[in-house]
Amino acid sequence: MTRRLPRSFLYVPAVKPALFDKAVSGPADAVILDLEDAVPLAQKDTARSDVAQWLDRPRDGGAQVWVRVTPEFLAEDLAAAARPGVTGIIVAKCGAASLAEADERLGDADIAMVGLVETAAALRGLTDLASSSRLVTVGIGEVDLLADLRITRAADTEHVVDAIRADIVIGCAAAGLEAPIAPTSTEFRDLDAFVTTTAHFVHMGFRSRTAVHPGQVPVINDALTPAADDVRRAERLVDLFDRAAGGPTVDDDGRFVDEAVVRGAREILARVRL
């Protein structure tokens, strides 16, 4: 199962079905109907029913639809979420066992899977998480993960948090997964900070990010859309390399170009052609 991930994922609480249609017609590449933290226990059954009924309705285009489920209620959540109109599920607080169970319950359905790394065990067991061919990549639930690691977020621990993020980027690449999904920010009114952190995540190797507010989505899409100048340069590098029959060459500025350089150029072009 080969899939390219969207740039932007917008969380939509499953307890607010009136927002579903608006969300999928908005600028987000994908929406996540959230059956986990956004739904109080007493409203779980109603939320599942609303999600299932909405998913069963025909839709004409729009954003991809994903559903976030929780291991504690995996059977019930998947019964509502595993519908033909769903692109994938996101397993919160994932572990190898919950991903394996979700994979088995989904059977032959053409539904992708993303796991959220929110525990120390998941962080250290990324190779085990990647054993399912249905798993596309992982995301980071940083609030839960830092709590599990007993790390307090502060200016003097930001380098530690970045090291954890880098570990996940490396783990995904080593496991042959797509680049991981960057965590969102609940400070949705501070878009300047969101611009800065999103650019930082892109530089670190993330190629998607989640949003909790529609206002964050254009920031993500802009940051994860290669600039026109970068695209033109990438096209030129690939052309020069191909003309050299795959051997080393130099670009228009006299800089050395080999397979490693062209690999980065091809990645830029692949992101444009999604």
Tab-separated table of C-alpha atoms in Angstrom, residues 143-274:
chain	number	residue	atom	x	y	z
A	143	VAL	CA	1.853	16.666	25.309
A	144	ASP	CA	1.319	13.018	26.248
A	145	LEU	CA	4.811	11.986	25.164
A	146	LEU	CA	6.592	14.655	27.192
A	147	ALA	CA	4.441	13.819	30.210
A	148	ASP	CA	5.380	10.152	29.877
A	149	LEU	CA	9.047	11.139	29.654
A	150	ARG	CA	8.710	13.547	32.619
A	151	ILE	CA	10.056	16.392	30.492
A	152	THR	CA	8.897	19.924	31.233
A	153	ARG	CA	8.611	22.080	28.137
A	154	ALA	CA	10.783	25.158	28.623
A	155	ALA	CA	13.369	27.198	26.758
A	156	ASP	CA	16.205	25.142	28.215
A	157	THR	CA	14.598	21.809	27.253
A	158	GLU	CA	13.663	22.706	23.681
A	159	HIS	CA	16.841	21.066	22.399
A	160	VAL	CA	15.757	17.857	24.147
A	161	VAL	CA	12.344	18.011	22.471
A	162	ASP	CA	14.028	18.595	19.116
A	163	ALA	CA	16.218	15.545	19.701
A	164	ILE	CA	13.076	13.455	20.261
A	165	ARG	CA	11.537	14.833	17.076
A	166	ALA	CA	14.718	14.060	15.149
A	167	ASP	CA	14.700	10.525	16.534
A	168	ILE	CA	11.240	10.010	15.057
A	169	VAL	CA	12.267	11.486	11.694
A	170	ILE	CA	15.252	9.117	11.603
A	171	GLY	CA	13.130	6.169	12.703
A	172	CYS	CA	10.571	6.737	9.952
A	173	ALA	CA	13.252	7.000	7.281
A	174	ALA	CA	15.021	3.882	8.541
A	175	ALA	CA	11.749	1.929	8.577
A	176	GLY	CA	10.823	2.986	5.045
A	177	LEU	CA	7.834	5.048	6.193
A	178	GLU	CA	6.749	8.415	4.876
A	179	ALA	CA	8.107	11.461	6.708
A	180	PRO	CA	6.341	11.879	10.060
A	181	ILE	CA	3.483	14.257	10.804
A	182	ALA	CA	4.534	17.239	12.900
A	183	PRO	CA	2.600	18.033	16.078
A	184	THR	CA	0.157	20.888	16.204
A	185	SER	CA	0.035	23.880	18.510
A	186	THR	CA	-2.983	24.644	20.654
A	187	GLU	CA	-1.959	28.335	20.675
A	188	PHE	CA	-3.993	28.836	17.519
A	189	ARG	CA	-4.235	32.617	17.870
A	190	ASP	CA	-0.451	33.059	17.657
A	191	LEU	CA	-0.020	32.490	13.929
A	192	ASP	CA	3.402	34.166	13.835
A	193	ALA	CA	4.752	31.516	16.176
A	194	PHE	CA	2.969	28.847	14.145
A	195	VAL	CA	4.710	30.071	10.979
A	196	THR	CA	8.081	29.825	12.740
A	197	THR	CA	7.548	26.358	14.184
A	198	THR	CA	6.103	24.986	10.951
A	199	ALA	CA	9.155	26.153	8.993
A	200	HIS	CA	11.338	24.573	11.670
A	201	PHE	CA	9.526	21.242	11.311
A	202	VAL	CA	9.943	21.298	7.530
A	203	HIS	CA	13.680	21.862	7.929
A	204	MET	CA	13.810	18.947	10.375
A	205	GLY	CA	12.286	16.558	7.835
A	206	PHE	CA	8.557	16.613	8.583
A	207	ARG	CA	6.289	16.783	5.548
A	208	SER	CA	2.849	17.167	7.163
A	209	ARG	CA	1.403	18.923	10.189
A	210	THR	CA	-1.829	18.784	12.148
A	211	ALA	CA	-3.989	21.801	12.938
A	212	VAL	CA	-6.627	22.379	15.593
A	213	HIS	CA	-8.017	25.539	13.979
A	214	PRO	CA	-8.796	26.356	10.325
A	215	GLY	CA	-6.619	29.471	10.574
A	216	GLN	CA	-3.535	27.292	10.953
A	217	VAL	CA	-4.144	25.365	7.724
A	218	PRO	CA	-2.927	27.972	5.174
A	219	VAL	CA	0.301	28.329	7.158
A	220	ILE	CA	0.935	24.598	6.898
A	221	ASN	CA	0.056	24.440	3.206
A	222	ASP	CA	2.333	27.371	2.382
A	223	ALA	CA	5.267	25.966	4.340
A	224	LEU	CA	4.934	22.535	2.769
A	225	THR	CA	4.507	23.739	-0.808
A	226	PRO	CA	7.928	24.132	-2.466
A	227	ALA	CA	8.640	27.652	-3.713
A	228	ALA	CA	8.604	28.223	-7.469
A	229	ASP	CA	12.335	29.042	-7.516
A	230	ASP	CA	13.120	25.819	-5.666
A	231	VAL	CA	11.024	23.842	-8.140
A	232	ARG	CA	12.751	25.412	-11.143
A	233	ARG	CA	16.173	24.710	-9.666
A	234	ALA	CA	15.179	21.116	-8.869
A	235	GLU	CA	13.948	20.585	-12.425
A	236	ARG	CA	17.200	21.990	-13.792
A	237	LEU	CA	19.325	19.767	-11.533
A	238	VAL	CA	17.439	16.642	-12.571
A	239	ASP	CA	17.743	17.604	-16.228
A	240	LEU	CA	21.507	18.207	-15.947
A	241	PHE	CA	21.997	14.936	-14.113
A	242	ASP	CA	19.952	12.982	-16.650
A	243	ARG	CA	21.920	14.553	-19.500
A	244	ALA	CA	25.099	13.379	-17.783
A	245	ALA	CA	23.664	9.840	-17.881
A	246	GLY	CA	23.563	9.620	-14.114
A	247	GLY	CA	27.174	10.649	-13.618
A	248	PRO	CA	28.446	13.641	-11.647
A	249	THR	CA	28.145	17.048	-13.294
A	250	VAL	CA	28.054	20.729	-12.334
A	251	ASP	CA	25.103	23.086	-12.161
A	252	ASP	CA	24.789	26.536	-13.738
A	253	ASP	CA	26.660	28.082	-10.800
A	254	GLY	CA	29.543	25.650	-11.043
A	255	ARG	CA	28.508	23.553	-8.047
A	256	PHE	CA	29.069	19.816	-8.029
A	257	VAL	CA	25.951	17.718	-8.674
A	258	ASP	CA	25.778	14.006	-7.929
A	259	GLU	CA	23.123	11.460	-7.007
A	260	ALA	CA	22.845	12.737	-3.426
A	261	VAL	CA	22.121	16.287	-4.610
A	262	VAL	CA	19.629	15.104	-7.214
A	263	ARG	CA	17.848	12.954	-4.662
A	264	GLY	CA	16.880	16.097	-2.770
A	265	ALA	CA	15.737	17.727	-6.007
A	266	ARG	CA	13.545	14.758	-6.835
A	267	GLU	CA	11.964	14.922	-3.389
A	268	ILE	CA	10.995	18.542	-4.022
A	269	LEU	CA	9.432	17.647	-7.365
A	270	ALA	CA	7.560	14.709	-5.850
A	271	ARG	CA	5.973	17.048	-3.308
A	272	VAL	CA	4.809	19.375	-6.085
A	273	ARG	CA	3.250	16.538	-8.073
A	274	LEU	CA	1.150	15.067	-5.267
